[in-house]
XYZ file of C-alpha atoms in Angstrom:
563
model
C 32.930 -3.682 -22.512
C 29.891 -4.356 -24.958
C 26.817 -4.517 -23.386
C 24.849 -7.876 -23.758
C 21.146 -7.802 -24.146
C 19.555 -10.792 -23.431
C 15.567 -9.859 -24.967
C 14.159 -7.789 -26.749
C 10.649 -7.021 -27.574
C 8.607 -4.685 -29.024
C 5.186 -3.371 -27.672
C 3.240 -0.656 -30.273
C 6.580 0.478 -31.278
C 8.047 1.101 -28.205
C 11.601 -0.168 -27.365
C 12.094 -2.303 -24.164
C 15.448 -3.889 -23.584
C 15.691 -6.672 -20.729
C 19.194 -6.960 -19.649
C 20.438 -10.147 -17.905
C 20.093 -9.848 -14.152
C 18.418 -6.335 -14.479
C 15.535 -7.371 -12.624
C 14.789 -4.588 -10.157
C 13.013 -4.972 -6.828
C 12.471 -2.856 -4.264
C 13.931 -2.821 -0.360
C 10.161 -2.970 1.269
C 7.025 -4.420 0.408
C 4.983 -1.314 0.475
C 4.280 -1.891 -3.180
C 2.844 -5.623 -4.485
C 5.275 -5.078 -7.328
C 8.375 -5.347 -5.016
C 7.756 -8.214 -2.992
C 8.336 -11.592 -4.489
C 12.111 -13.102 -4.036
C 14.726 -13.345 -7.070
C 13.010 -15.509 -9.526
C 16.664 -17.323 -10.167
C 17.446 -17.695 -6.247
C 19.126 -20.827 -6.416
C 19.900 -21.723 -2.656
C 17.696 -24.838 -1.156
C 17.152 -24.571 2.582
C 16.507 -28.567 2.554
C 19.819 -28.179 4.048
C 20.051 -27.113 7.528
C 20.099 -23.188 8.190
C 23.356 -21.532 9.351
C 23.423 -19.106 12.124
C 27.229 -18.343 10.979
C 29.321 -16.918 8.781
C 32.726 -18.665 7.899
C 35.427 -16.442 7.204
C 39.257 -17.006 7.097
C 41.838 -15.158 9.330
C 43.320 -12.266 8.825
C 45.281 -9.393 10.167
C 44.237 -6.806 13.089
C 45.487 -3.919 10.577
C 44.426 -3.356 6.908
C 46.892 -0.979 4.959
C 45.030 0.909 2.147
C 44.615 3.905 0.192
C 41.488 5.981 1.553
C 38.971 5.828 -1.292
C 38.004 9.618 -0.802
C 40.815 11.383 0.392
C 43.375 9.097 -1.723
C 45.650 9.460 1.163
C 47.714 6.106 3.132
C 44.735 4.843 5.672
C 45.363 2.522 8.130
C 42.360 0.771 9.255
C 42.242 -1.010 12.727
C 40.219 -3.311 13.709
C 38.893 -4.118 17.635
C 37.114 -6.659 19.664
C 34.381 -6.807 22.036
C 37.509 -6.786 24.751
C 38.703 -3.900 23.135
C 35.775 -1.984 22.647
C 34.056 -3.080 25.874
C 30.708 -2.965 24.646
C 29.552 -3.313 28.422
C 30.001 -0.241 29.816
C 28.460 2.818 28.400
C 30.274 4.915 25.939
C 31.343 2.374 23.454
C 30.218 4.176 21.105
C 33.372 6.654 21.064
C 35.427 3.552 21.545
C 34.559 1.870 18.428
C 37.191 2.237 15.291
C 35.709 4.248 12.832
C 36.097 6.094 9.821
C 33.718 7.846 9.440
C 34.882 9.773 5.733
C 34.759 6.847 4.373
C 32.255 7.113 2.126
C 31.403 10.481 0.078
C 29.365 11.282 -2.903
C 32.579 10.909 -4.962
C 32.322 6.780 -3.902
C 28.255 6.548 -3.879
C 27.663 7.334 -7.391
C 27.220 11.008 -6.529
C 24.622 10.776 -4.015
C 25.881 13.026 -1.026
C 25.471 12.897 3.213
C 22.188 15.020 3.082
C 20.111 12.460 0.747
C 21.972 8.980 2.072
C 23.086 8.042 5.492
C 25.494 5.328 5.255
C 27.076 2.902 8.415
C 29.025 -0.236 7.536
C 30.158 -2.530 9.934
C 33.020 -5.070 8.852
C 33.467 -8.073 10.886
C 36.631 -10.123 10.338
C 38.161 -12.668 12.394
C 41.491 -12.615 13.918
C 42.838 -15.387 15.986
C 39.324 -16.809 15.773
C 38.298 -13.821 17.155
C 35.583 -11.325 16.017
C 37.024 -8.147 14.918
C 35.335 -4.883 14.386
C 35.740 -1.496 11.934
C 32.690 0.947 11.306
C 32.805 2.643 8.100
C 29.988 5.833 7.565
C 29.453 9.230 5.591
C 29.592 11.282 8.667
C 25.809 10.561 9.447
C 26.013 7.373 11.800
C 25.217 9.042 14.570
C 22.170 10.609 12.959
C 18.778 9.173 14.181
C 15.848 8.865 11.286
C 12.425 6.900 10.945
C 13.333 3.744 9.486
C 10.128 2.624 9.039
C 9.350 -0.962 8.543
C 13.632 -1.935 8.604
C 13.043 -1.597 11.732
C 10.596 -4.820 12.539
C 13.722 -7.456 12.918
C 14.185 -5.301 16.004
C 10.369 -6.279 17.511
C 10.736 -10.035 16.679
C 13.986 -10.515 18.411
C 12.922 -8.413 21.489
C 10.028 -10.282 22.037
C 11.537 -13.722 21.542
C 13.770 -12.651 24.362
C 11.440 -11.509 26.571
C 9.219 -15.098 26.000
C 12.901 -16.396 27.357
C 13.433 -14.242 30.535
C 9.846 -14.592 31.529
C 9.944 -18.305 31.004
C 13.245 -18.678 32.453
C 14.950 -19.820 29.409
C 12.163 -22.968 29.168
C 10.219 -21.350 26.135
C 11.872 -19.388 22.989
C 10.367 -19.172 19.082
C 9.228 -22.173 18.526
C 5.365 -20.981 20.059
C 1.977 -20.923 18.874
C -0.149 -18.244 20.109
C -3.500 -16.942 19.411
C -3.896 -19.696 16.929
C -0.565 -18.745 14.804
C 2.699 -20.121 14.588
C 5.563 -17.638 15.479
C 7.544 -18.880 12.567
C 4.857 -18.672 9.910
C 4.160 -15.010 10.907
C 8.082 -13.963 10.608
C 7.726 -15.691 7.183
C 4.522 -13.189 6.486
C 6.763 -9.930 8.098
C 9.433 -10.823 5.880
C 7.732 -11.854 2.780
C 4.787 -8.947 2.643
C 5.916 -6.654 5.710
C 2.472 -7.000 6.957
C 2.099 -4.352 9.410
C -0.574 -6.183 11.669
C 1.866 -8.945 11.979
C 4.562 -7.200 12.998
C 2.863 -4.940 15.676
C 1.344 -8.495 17.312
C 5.103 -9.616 17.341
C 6.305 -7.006 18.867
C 3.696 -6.909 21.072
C 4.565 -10.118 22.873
C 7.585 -8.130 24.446
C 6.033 -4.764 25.036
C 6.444 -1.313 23.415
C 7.885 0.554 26.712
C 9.980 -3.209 27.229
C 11.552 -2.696 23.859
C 12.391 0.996 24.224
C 14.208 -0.043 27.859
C 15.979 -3.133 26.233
C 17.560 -0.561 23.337
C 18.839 1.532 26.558
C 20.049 -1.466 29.124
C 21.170 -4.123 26.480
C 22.333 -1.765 23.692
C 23.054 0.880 25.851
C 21.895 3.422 23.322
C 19.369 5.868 23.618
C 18.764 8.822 26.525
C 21.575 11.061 24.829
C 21.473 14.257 22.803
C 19.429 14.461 19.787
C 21.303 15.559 16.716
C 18.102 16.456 14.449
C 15.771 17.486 17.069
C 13.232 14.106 16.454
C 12.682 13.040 19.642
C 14.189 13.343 23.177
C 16.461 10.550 23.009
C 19.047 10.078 20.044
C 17.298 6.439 19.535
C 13.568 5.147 20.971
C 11.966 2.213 19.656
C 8.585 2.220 21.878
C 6.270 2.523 18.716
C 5.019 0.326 16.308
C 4.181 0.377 12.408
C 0.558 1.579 12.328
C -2.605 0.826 14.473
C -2.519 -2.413 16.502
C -4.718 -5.036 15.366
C -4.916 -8.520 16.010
C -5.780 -10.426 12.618
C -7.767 -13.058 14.174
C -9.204 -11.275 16.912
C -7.497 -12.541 19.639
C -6.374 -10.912 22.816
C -4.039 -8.328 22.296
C -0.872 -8.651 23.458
C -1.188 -12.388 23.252
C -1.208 -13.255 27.377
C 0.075 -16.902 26.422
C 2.270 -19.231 24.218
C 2.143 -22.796 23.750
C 6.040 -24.463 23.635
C 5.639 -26.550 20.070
C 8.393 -29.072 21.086
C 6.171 -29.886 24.671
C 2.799 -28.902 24.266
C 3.168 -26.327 27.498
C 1.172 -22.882 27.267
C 2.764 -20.331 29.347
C 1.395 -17.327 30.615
C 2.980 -14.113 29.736
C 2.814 -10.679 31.831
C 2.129 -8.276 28.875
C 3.234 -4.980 28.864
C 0.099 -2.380 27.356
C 2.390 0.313 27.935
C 2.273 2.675 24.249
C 4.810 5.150 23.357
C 4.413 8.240 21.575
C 7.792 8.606 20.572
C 8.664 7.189 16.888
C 10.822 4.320 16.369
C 13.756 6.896 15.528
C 16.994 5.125 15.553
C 20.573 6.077 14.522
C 22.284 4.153 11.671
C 24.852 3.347 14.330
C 22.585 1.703 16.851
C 20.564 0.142 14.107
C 23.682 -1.506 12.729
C 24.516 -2.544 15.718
C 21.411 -4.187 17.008
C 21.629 -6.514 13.555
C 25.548 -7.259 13.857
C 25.442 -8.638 17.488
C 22.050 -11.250 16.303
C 24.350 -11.776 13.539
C 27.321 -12.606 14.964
C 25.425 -13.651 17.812
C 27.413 -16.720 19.691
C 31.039 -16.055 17.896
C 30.544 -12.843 20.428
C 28.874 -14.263 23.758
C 29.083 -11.146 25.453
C 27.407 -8.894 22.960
C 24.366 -11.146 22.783
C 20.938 -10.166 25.353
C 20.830 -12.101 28.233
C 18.687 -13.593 30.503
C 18.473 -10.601 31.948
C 14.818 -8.401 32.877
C 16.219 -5.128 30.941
C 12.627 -3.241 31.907
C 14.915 -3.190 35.664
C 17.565 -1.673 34.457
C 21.096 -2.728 33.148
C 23.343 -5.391 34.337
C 26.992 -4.602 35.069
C 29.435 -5.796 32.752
C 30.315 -9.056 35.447
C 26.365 -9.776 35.595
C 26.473 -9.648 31.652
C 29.104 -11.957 31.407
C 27.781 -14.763 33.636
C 24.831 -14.987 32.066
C 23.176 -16.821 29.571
C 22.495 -15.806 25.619
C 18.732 -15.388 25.798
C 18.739 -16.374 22.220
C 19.151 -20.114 21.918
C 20.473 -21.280 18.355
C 17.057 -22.506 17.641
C 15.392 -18.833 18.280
C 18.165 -17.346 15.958
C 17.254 -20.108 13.592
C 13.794 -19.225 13.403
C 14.498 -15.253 13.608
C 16.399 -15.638 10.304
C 14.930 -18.380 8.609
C 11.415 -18.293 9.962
C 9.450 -21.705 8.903
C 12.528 -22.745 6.907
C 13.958 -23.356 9.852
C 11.912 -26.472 10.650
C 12.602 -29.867 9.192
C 9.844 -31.345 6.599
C 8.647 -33.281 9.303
C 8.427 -30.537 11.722
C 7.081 -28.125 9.052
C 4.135 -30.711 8.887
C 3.904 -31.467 12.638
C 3.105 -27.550 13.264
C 0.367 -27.378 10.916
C 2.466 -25.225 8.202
C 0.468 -26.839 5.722
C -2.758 -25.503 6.850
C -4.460 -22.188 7.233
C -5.275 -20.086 10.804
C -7.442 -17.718 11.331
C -6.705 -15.064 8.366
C -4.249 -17.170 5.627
C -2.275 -20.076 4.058
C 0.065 -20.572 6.895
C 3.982 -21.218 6.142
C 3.010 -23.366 2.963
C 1.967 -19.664 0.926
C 4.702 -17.579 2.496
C 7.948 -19.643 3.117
C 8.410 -21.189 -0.329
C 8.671 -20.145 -3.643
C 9.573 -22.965 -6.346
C 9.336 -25.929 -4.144
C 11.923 -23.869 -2.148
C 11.451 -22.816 1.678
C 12.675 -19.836 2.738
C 11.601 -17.453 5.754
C 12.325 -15.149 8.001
C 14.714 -11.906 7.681
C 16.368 -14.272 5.254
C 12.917 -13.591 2.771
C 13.271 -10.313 2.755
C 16.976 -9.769 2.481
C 16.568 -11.998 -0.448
C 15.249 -9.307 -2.332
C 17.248 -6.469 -2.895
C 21.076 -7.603 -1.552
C 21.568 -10.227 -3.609
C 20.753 -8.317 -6.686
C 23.093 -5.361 -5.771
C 25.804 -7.864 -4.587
C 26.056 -9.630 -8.138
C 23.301 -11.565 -8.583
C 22.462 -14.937 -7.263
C 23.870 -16.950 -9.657
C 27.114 -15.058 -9.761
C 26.705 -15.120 -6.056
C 26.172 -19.182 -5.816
C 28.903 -19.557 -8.100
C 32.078 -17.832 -6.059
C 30.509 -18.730 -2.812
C 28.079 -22.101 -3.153
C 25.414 -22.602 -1.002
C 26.904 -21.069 2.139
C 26.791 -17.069 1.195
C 23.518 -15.467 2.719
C 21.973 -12.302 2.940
C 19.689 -11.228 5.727
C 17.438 -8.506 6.020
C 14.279 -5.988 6.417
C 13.407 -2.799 4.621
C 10.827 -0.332 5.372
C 9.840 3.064 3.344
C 7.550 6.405 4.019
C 5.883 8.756 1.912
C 9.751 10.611 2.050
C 12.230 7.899 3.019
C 13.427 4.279 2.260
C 15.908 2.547 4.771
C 17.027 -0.910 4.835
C 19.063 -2.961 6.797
C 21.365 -6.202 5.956
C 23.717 -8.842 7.161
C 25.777 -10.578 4.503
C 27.866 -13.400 4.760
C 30.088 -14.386 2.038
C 31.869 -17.259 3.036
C 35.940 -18.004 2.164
C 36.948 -19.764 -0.967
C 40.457 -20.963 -1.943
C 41.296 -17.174 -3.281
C 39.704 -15.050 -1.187
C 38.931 -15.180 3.006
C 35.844 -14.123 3.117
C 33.734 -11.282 4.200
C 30.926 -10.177 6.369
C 29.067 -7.058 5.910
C 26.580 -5.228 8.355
C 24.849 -2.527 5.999
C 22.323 0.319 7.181
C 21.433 3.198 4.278
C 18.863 5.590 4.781
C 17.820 7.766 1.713
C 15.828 11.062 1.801
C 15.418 12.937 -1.789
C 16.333 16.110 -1.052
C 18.155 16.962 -4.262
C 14.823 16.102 -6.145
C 16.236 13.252 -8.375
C 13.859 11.457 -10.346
C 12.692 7.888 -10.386
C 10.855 5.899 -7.381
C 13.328 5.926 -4.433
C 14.631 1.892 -4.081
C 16.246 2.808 -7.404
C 18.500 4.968 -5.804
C 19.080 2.988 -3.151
C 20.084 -0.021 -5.625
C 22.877 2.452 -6.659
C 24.166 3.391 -3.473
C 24.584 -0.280 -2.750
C 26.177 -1.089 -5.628
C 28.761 1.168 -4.962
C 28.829 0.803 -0.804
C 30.127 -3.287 -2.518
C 31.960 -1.941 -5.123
C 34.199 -0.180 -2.281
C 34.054 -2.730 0.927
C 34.394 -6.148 -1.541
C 36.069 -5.045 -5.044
C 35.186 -6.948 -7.586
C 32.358 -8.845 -5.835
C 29.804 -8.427 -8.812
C 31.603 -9.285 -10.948
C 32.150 -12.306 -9.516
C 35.911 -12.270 -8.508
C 35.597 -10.605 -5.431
C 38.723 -9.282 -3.520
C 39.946 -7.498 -0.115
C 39.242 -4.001 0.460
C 41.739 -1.385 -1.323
C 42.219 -4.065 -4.138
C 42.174 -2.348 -7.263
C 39.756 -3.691 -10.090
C 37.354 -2.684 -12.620
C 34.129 -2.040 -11.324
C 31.256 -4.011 -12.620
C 28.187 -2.730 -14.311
C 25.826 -0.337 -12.279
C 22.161 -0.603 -13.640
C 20.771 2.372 -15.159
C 17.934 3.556 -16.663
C 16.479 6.062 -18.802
C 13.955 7.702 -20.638
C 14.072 8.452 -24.685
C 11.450 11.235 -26.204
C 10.771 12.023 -29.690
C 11.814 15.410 -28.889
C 15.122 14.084 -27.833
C 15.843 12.229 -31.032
C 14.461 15.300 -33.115
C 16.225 17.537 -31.449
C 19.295 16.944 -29.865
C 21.443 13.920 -31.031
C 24.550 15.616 -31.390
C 26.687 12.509 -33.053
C 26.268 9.600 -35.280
C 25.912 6.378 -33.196
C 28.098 4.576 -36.055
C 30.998 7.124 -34.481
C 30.862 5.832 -31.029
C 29.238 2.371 -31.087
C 33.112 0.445 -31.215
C 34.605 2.810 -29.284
C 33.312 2.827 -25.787
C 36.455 5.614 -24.646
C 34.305 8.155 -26.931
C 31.717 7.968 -24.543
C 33.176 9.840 -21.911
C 34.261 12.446 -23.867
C 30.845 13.567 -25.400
C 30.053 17.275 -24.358
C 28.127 18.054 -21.063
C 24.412 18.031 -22.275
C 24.589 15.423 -25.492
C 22.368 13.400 -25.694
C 22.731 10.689 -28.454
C 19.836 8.159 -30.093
C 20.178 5.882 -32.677
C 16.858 4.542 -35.218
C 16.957 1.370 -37.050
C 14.133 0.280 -39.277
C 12.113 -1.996 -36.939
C 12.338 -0.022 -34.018
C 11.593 3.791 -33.837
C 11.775 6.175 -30.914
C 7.972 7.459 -30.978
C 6.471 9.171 -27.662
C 8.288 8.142 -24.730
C 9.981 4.606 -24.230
C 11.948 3.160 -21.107
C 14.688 1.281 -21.201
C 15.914 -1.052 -18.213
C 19.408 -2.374 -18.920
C 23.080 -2.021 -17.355
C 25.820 -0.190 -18.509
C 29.679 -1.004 -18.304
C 31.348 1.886 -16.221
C 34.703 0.980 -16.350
C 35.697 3.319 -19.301
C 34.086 6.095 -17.309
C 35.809 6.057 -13.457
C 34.194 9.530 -12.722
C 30.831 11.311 -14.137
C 29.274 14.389 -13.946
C 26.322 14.148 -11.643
C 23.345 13.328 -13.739
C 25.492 12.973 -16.552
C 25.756 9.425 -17.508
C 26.228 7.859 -21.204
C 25.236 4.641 -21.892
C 25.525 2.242 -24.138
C 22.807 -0.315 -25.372
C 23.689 -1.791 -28.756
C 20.881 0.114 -29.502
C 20.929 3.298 -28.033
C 22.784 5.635 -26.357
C 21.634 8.036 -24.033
C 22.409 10.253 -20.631
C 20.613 9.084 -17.710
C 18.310 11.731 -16.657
């Protein structure tokens, strides 16, 4: 229950406490400060990427109590067969619960500041199985921003594959870049002129008509009045540019395995409409690349979706557009390659604008790339840390990824895989959150989100950060949520309300201190003068319910209420 600091240091006598694993980054890259990976990530991608997740069997039923209601909840799970994700409508054939999640389970945040949708994929028979879990917003379409840029790169590597026939996939060159290198750079920095030149080697209109014929979202009725279609994705992230003046769209490729350029037919074709997309559909788009082959008929096809959609028999006999090599390089970008191909494709060098792969796919003398970079920077964390992570799971646990965030709003999207161990069978997670602050709650807005996922694994995979995770219902304590705070002279002057000495071996005291205490504690090398932040985590478990705003916490130092 006690708190363990791991540092301490003192700056012109003001307090800051480094907790172990408290490092905090954000969901995006908008902000330089938020973009490097976990300094501890411990996984090597010398070994060769995985495109799947290996889970254990288990039932079609899960018997449980329902974590709002606290009523018996029976929770079913479907496949593709079931659902038939072919014809249109699926999306009121899914399973779903979708009052799942409320502000009493995400840390008091309610459905008009976070949208929530959770996909949970487990296999039976061998089988991909389906539930949706969601606050009641799912079906709610918002500007996701730069979460959304996964979408663009795996569009366009399809399209590269229907209009070379299946010959030519990810593995391209074009205007004197390689395709690989410049997922790395989306991933890494979420550059924005990237990502609109990715995209742009499908098309803006072809994207929007792929979301309506392969998804077969889109073209229904709005439920917030943002566009004309509940999800369009014919826009990009900012003005086009091409950062090494080139043509733009690219109008060829060159294969990297045969030396072939191809001509493409570009598509010039702008939308107005935003890239507004439901949590639903998002989720959805990222759990069929994830699960990709396990699910054949989920996966785009071969198929010119700009001509409308296939039946489900046409969808069936064809061919996955996305090769195991394209979803390779969609996840992994340049980490992807082997050292020898890494070198063969120039990743060592520089094009037209930067330090190619070499300056974005590896950090430590360790590659890594693609959605995989930037889902390394926030899931993990929130999950349990990568060396608690690495520890339950080994090398095989991943956690893929893209985040985006406005003036207003912060979304992100992720794919974990957490592999089965000899006690537990494994789970795999599709996770879309969307937060808006509406109630006017202080601190930058990827701290919130950080909370909300906490508790979003805290509910699906009890007992995952603390590294002993277990099935879904399983009762356990809940492990630390990080927390911060901000102590004033005025508070300590003012309004400590109880000797620290009275609480500091108790930690069942601290629930019961009156709404509104607010309790500080001054030793003689360390004094409370003007205003000092502390970063650290607190243990909840004493404490199963707060009042909103209303949290105590104990430091070994200090205790205080989260403001």
């Amino acid at each position: 229950m006690t708190l363990k600091l791991l540092q301490r240091f003192v700056f012109g006598g003001a307090l800051v406490v480094v907790s172990a694993g408290c490092v905090s980054r954000g969901f995006n890259a908008k902000e330089s400060a938020r973009v490097a990976a976990p300094a501890d990530q411990p996984i090597s991608f010398k070994i060769k990427p995985t495109t799947q997740c290996s889970t254990g069997d288990v039932g079609a039923e899960l018997n449980m109590t329902h974590p709002v209601t606290g009523k018996p909840l029976k929770v079913v799970y479907k496949s593709s067969d079931d659902i038939n994700y072919l014809s249109k409508g699926w999306e009121s054939r899914i399973p779903i619960t979708a009052d799942f999640f409320s502000s009493k389970n995400l840390g008091g945040y309610d459905s008009s500041e976070i949208k929530v949708t959770v996909i949970d994929v487990r296999n039976v028979n061998g089988k991909p199985h389906y539930h949706y879990f969601s606050n009641g917003t799912h079906m709610e379409t918002k500007q996701n921003w730069s979460a959304t840029k996964f979408m663009g790169a795996s569009y366009s590597i399809h399209n590269i594959r229907v209009q070379t026939k299946g010959a030519v996939g990810a593995d391209i060159r074009y205007n004197g870049r390689v395709l690989a290198s410049d997922l790395d750079i989306i991933g890494q920095e979420s550059n924005n002129n990237y990502a609109g030149t990715v995209k742009s080697l499908g098309g803006h209109k072809n994207a929007d008509q792929m979301l309506e014929n392969w998804l077969l979202a889109g073209k229904r009725t709005p439920v917030d009045g943002n566009s004309t279609s509940l999800d369009t994705f014919g826009s990009n992230w900012g003005p086009p540019s091409e950062p090494c003046g080139a043509s733009l769209p690219p109008t060829s490729v060159t294969d990297l395995t045969t030396g072939k350029s191809t001509s493409l037919n570009v598509d010039n074709t702008r939308l107005s409409s935003s890239n507004n997309i439901s949590g639903l559909t998002f989720a959805e788009w990222m759990k069929r690349i994830a699960v990709n082959e396990r699910d054949p008929d989920t996966m785009p096809k071969l198929w010119d979706y700009t001509k409308g959609a296939p039946t489900a028999a046409q969808a069936r006999a064809a061919k996955s557009s996305l090769t195991k090599r394209d979803l390779e390089i969609l996840m992994y970008g340049s980490a992807a390659y082997s050292d020898a191909e890494f070198r063969s494709r120039g990743l060592t060098g520089s094009d037209c604008a930067r330090s190619l792969g070499s300056n974005y796919s590896e950090s430590g003398g360790q590659p890594r790339g693609g959605m995989m970079w930037d889902g390394l920077r926030d899931w993990p964390h929130n999950a349990g840390g990568t060396t608690t992570l690495t520890k339950v799971f080994g090398d095989g646990w991943r956690t893929l990824g893209k985040g985006g965030s406005g003036d207003n709003d912060e979304s992100v999207i992720g794919a974990m895989c957490f592999p089965g161990t000899s006690s537990f069978k494994g789970r795999e997670l599709i996770v879309y959150l969307h937060f808006r602050n509406t109630n006017g709650r202080s601190a930058p807005k990827y701290k919130h989100m950080h909370k909300v996922a906490q508790a979003v694994f805290d509910v699906m995979i009890p007992g995952l950060r603390a590294g002993a995770p277990k099935d879904m219902g399983t009762s356990v304590a809940r492990a630390p949520v990080e927390g911060e705070a901000t102590i004033t002279n005025e508070t300590y002057l003012k309004k400590v309300t109880q000797q620290f000495s009275d609480i500091k071996d108790d930690p069942s005291l601290w629930c019961k201190l009156p709404a509104g205490s607010v309790l500080a504690y001054k030793d003689r090398e360390d004094g409370f003068s003007g205003h000092t932040k502390l970063s650290l985590k607190f243990a909840d478990q004493a404490c199963p319910t707060f009042p909103k705003d209303d949290i105590y916490v104990f430091s070994g130092h200090a205790t205080f209420k989260d403001k």
